[in-house]
Short mmCIF file of C-alpha atoms in Angstrom, two decimals:
data_model
loop_
_atom_site.label_atom_id
_atom_site.label_comp_id
_atom_site.label_asym_id
_atom_site.label_seq_id
_atom_site.Cartn_x
_atom_site.Cartn_y
_atom_site.Cartn_z
CA ASN R 1 0.04 0.01 0.00
CA ALA R 2 1.35 3.47 -1.08
CA GLY R 3 -0.90 5.19 1.56
CA VAL R 4 -1.36 8.85 0.53
CA THR R 5 0.48 10.06 -2.58
CA GLN R 6 0.85 13.54 -3.91
CA THR R 7 2.23 15.08 -7.08
CA PRO R 8 4.21 17.09 -7.82
CA LYS R 9 6.81 17.14 -5.00
CA PHE R 10 8.16 20.57 -5.93
CA GLN R 11 6.75 23.43 -8.09
CA VAL R 12 7.79 26.86 -8.93
CA LEU R 13 5.10 29.24 -10.48
CA LYS R 14 4.97 32.83 -11.53
CA THR R 15 2.29 35.10 -10.18
CA GLY R 16 -0.96 34.57 -12.00
CA GLN R 17 -0.23 31.08 -13.24
CA SER R 18 -2.60 28.23 -12.39
CA MET R 19 -1.91 24.61 -11.38
CA THR R 20 -3.45 21.60 -9.84
CA LEU R 21 -2.05 19.52 -6.99
CA GLN R 22 -2.97 15.91 -7.08
CA CYS R 23 -3.66 13.67 -4.17
CA ALA R 24 -4.67 10.02 -4.00
CA GLN R 25 -5.05 7.42 -1.21
CA ASP R 26 -5.39 3.68 -1.31
CA MET R 27 -6.66 3.03 2.22
CA ASN R 28 -10.30 3.22 1.26
CA HIS R 29 -10.82 6.26 3.57
CA ASN R 30 -13.90 8.41 3.43
CA SER R 31 -12.54 11.74 4.41
CA MET R 32 -9.74 13.77 2.76
CA TYR R 33 -8.07 17.11 3.54
CA TRP R 34 -5.87 19.70 2.15
CA TYR R 35 -3.60 21.69 4.43
CA ARG R 36 -0.91 24.29 4.06
CA GLN R 37 2.00 24.57 6.45
CA ASP R 38 3.95 27.80 6.83
CA PRO R 39 6.90 28.59 9.19
CA GLY R 40 5.65 29.30 12.78
CA MET R 41 1.93 28.81 11.91
CA GLY R 42 1.39 25.02 11.94
CA LEU R 43 -0.95 23.24 9.67
CA ARG R 44 -4.01 25.16 8.41
CA LEU R 45 -7.01 23.43 6.79
CA ILE R 46 -7.72 24.74 3.26
CA TYR R 47 -10.62 22.42 2.23
CA TYR R 48 -11.88 19.08 3.21
CA SER R 49 -14.12 16.40 1.72
CA ALA R 50 -16.07 14.46 4.24
CA SER R 51 -17.09 11.76 1.76
CA GLU R 52 -17.11 11.11 -1.93
CA GLY R 53 -19.09 13.89 -3.71
CA THR R 54 -18.89 16.56 -0.95
CA THR R 55 -16.40 19.32 -0.26
CA ASP R 56 -16.32 22.10 2.30
CA LYS R 57 -14.30 25.14 3.16
CA GLY R 58 -11.69 24.99 5.96
CA GLU R 59 -9.91 27.88 7.73
CA VAL R 60 -8.16 29.45 4.79
CA PRO R 61 -9.99 28.59 1.44
CA ASN R 62 -9.56 31.92 -0.38
CA GLY R 63 -7.67 31.44 -3.70
CA TYR R 64 -8.26 27.70 -3.87
CA ASN R 65 -10.64 25.24 -5.31
CA VAL R 66 -10.98 21.45 -4.81
CA SER R 67 -12.53 18.46 -6.55
CA ARG R 68 -13.30 15.17 -5.04
CA LEU R 69 -12.90 13.14 -8.24
CA ASN R 70 -13.75 9.79 -6.67
CA LYS R 71 -13.19 8.14 -3.29
CA ARG R 72 -9.48 7.86 -3.96
CA GLU R 73 -8.58 11.31 -5.36
CA PHE R 74 -8.83 14.82 -4.02
CA SER R 75 -7.26 17.62 -5.94
CA LEU R 76 -6.43 21.22 -5.09
CA ARG R 77 -6.42 23.93 -7.73
CA LEU R 78 -4.80 27.38 -7.65
CA GLU R 79 -6.52 29.41 -10.38
CA SER R 80 -4.22 32.52 -10.15
CA ALA R 81 -1.22 31.95 -7.95
CA ALA R 82 -0.02 34.67 -5.60
CA PRO R 83 3.25 34.96 -3.59
CA SER R 84 1.21 34.52 -0.43
CA GLN R 85 0.45 31.03 -1.60
CA THR R 86 4.09 29.95 -1.25
CA SER R 87 3.95 27.13 1.18
CA VAL R 88 4.16 23.34 1.79
CA TYR R 89 0.84 21.71 0.95
CA PHE R 90 -0.15 18.37 2.51
CA CYS R 91 -2.92 16.10 1.54
CA ALA R 92 -4.36 13.79 4.28
CA SER R 93 -6.95 11.25 4.69
CA SER R 94 -8.84 9.68 7.50
CA GLU R 95 -11.29 6.78 7.82
CA ARG R 96 -14.09 9.04 8.94
CA GLY R 97 -13.74 12.57 10.25
CA ALA R 98 -11.16 14.43 12.32
CA ASP R 99 -11.68 12.22 15.37
CA ASN R 100 -9.73 9.55 13.57
CA GLU R 101 -6.03 9.49 12.81
CA GLN R 102 -5.05 11.45 9.67
CA PHE R 103 -2.57 10.07 7.26
CA PHE R 104 -0.48 12.62 5.47
CA GLY R 105 1.06 12.58 2.09
CA PRO R 106 4.73 13.50 1.41
CA GLY R 107 3.78 17.11 0.61
CA THR R 108 4.29 19.53 -2.26
CA ARG R 109 6.66 22.48 -1.77
CA LEU R 110 5.21 25.38 -3.88
CA THR R 111 7.02 28.63 -4.55
CA VAL R 112 5.24 31.52 -6.31
CA LEU R 113 7.45 34.24 -7.60
CA GLN K 1 -10.15 32.32 16.83
CA LYS K 2 -9.60 28.78 18.09
CA GLU K 3 -6.00 28.12 18.81
CA VAL K 4 -3.60 25.51 20.06
CA GLU K 5 -0.51 27.00 21.61
CA GLN K 6 2.91 25.24 21.99
CA ASN K 7 6.28 26.51 22.96
CA SER K 8 8.30 26.60 19.74
CA GLY K 9 11.48 25.50 21.51
CA PRO K 10 13.92 24.04 20.75
CA LEU K 11 13.79 21.76 23.74
CA SER K 12 17.02 20.14 24.31
CA VAL K 13 17.40 16.95 26.48
CA PRO K 14 20.23 14.47 26.89
CA GLU K 15 19.92 10.97 25.65
CA GLY K 16 17.94 8.74 28.14
CA ALA K 17 16.20 11.63 29.84
CA ILE K 18 12.51 12.40 29.90
CA ALA K 19 11.25 15.01 27.38
CA SER K 20 8.16 16.89 28.32
CA LEU K 21 6.14 18.65 25.66
CA ASN K 22 3.12 20.81 26.47
CA CYS K 23 0.26 22.56 24.71
CA THR K 24 -2.91 24.39 25.57
CA TYR K 25 -6.12 24.84 23.61
CA SER K 26 -8.72 27.48 23.58
CA ASP K 27 -11.73 25.66 22.33
CA ARG K 28 -13.61 24.01 25.27
CA GLY K 29 -15.62 22.00 22.77
CA SER K 30 -12.53 20.07 21.70
CA GLN K 31 -13.00 16.33 22.24
CA SER K 32 -9.96 14.65 20.48
CA PHE K 33 -6.36 15.33 21.01
CA PHE K 34 -3.34 14.17 18.99
CA TRP K 35 0.38 14.32 18.93
CA TYR K 36 2.06 14.17 15.56
CA ARG K 37 5.79 13.87 15.04
CA GLN K 38 7.26 15.54 12.02
CA TYR K 39 10.85 15.10 10.90
CA SER K 40 12.49 17.93 8.98
CA GLY K 41 11.27 18.01 5.50
CA LYS K 42 8.80 15.16 5.99
CA SER K 43 5.13 14.82 6.64
CA PRO K 44 3.43 14.47 10.12
CA GLU K 45 2.84 11.07 11.48
CA LEU K 46 0.58 10.25 14.44
CA ILE K 47 2.22 9.00 17.54
CA MET K 48 -0.50 9.36 20.19
CA PHE K 49 -4.11 10.31 20.56
CA ILE K 50 -6.17 10.75 23.78
CA TYR K 51 -9.87 11.46 24.29
CA SER K 52 -10.38 11.22 28.02
CA ASN K 53 -8.97 13.10 30.95
CA GLY K 54 -5.94 11.41 32.49
CA ASP K 55 -3.01 9.53 31.14
CA LYS K 56 -2.53 7.24 28.23
CA GLU K 57 0.62 5.22 27.74
CA ASP K 58 2.10 3.68 24.69
CA GLY K 59 5.62 2.35 24.89
CA ARG K 60 7.95 5.23 25.78
CA PHE K 61 5.22 7.73 25.10
CA THR K 62 2.63 9.00 27.62
CA ALA K 63 -0.06 11.51 26.70
CA GLN K 64 -1.85 13.50 29.45
CA LEU K 65 -5.04 15.46 29.11
CA ASN K 66 -6.65 17.81 31.49
CA LYS K 67 -9.78 19.27 30.06
CA ALA K 68 -10.53 21.48 33.05
CA SER K 69 -7.17 23.35 32.46
CA GLN K 70 -7.38 22.90 28.60
CA TYR K 71 -3.95 21.21 28.76
CA VAL K 72 -2.36 18.53 26.84
CA SER K 73 1.10 17.03 27.31
CA LEU K 74 3.38 14.41 25.87
CA LEU K 75 6.11 12.69 27.86
CA ILE K 76 8.94 10.83 26.06
CA ARG K 77 10.80 8.47 28.37
CA ASP K 78 14.31 7.26 27.61
CA SER K 79 14.69 9.86 24.84
CA GLN K 80 16.70 8.86 21.88
CA PRO K 81 18.52 10.87 19.23
CA SER K 82 16.00 9.48 16.76
CA ASP K 83 13.29 11.30 18.73
CA SER K 84 14.63 14.62 17.47
CA ALA K 85 11.86 16.22 15.51
CA THR K 86 9.06 18.64 15.67
CA TYR K 87 5.96 17.59 17.71
CA LEU K 88 2.62 18.97 16.74
CA CYS K 89 -0.17 19.15 19.14
CA ALA K 90 -3.68 19.02 17.67
CA ALA K 91 -7.28 19.31 18.88
CA SER K 92 -10.52 18.55 17.18
CA PRO K 93 -14.10 19.53 18.32
CA GLY K 94 -15.37 16.56 16.25
CA GLY K 95 -16.55 16.83 12.62
CA PHE K 96 -13.92 17.31 10.07
CA LYS K 97 -11.77 20.15 11.44
CA THR K 98 -8.64 19.86 13.43
CA ILE K 99 -6.60 22.74 14.83
CA PHE K 100 -2.84 22.27 14.88
CA GLY K 101 -0.30 23.92 17.01
CA ALA K 102 2.80 25.34 15.37
CA GLY K 103 4.91 22.64 16.85
CA THR K 104 7.71 22.19 19.49
CA ARG K 105 11.23 21.36 18.16
CA LEU K 106 12.84 18.57 20.29
CA PHE K 107 16.59 17.95 20.16
CA VAL K 108 17.93 14.85 21.91
CA LYS K 109 21.72 15.09 22.44
CA ALA K 110 23.75 11.86 22.26
#
């Protein structure tokens, strides 16, 4: 089992460019999450998907969109990247809700110039 | 603003000593509490969770929860250099949202 996989591992964008971060899990988990991690600020929830077919905003959703493509895959899209979106992005999954252990992917380091 | 506060460290302990990591949380509705370990450049991984007041032990790790004081701690006994990492405290009120602290860096000296 690969667990949670993310692509790409690194990305450099120019301001205004768009991109999609891909995430997939093979643990048959219902819930999936996108976080960003900035120095000194901990992990902040961008969007989550409670189950296949549903998505909801987290703490910092502005500038992002998500798609829960199927039970396995949950993508994060930046439509017009800004330097403030420079961060490390982690996808995570859990069996059911935040009361359960969350399993994290390896992360994507994004730099927006 | 719901918060989880941790001392950023670094906390430095000698090999074999007990490392004590602490955090406080602001949301009294929090029901589930987690400690994640994150090595530099890697993703967080769960090491302990606790739901009830008191202590919970798992090997060298003990999590302690005091809901009245809104305080969570993690004790690491017989600390090893391989325990050197950032430890993230997290609290969830249920549902699908978890609030993470910024983490405490632990350094175990050989």
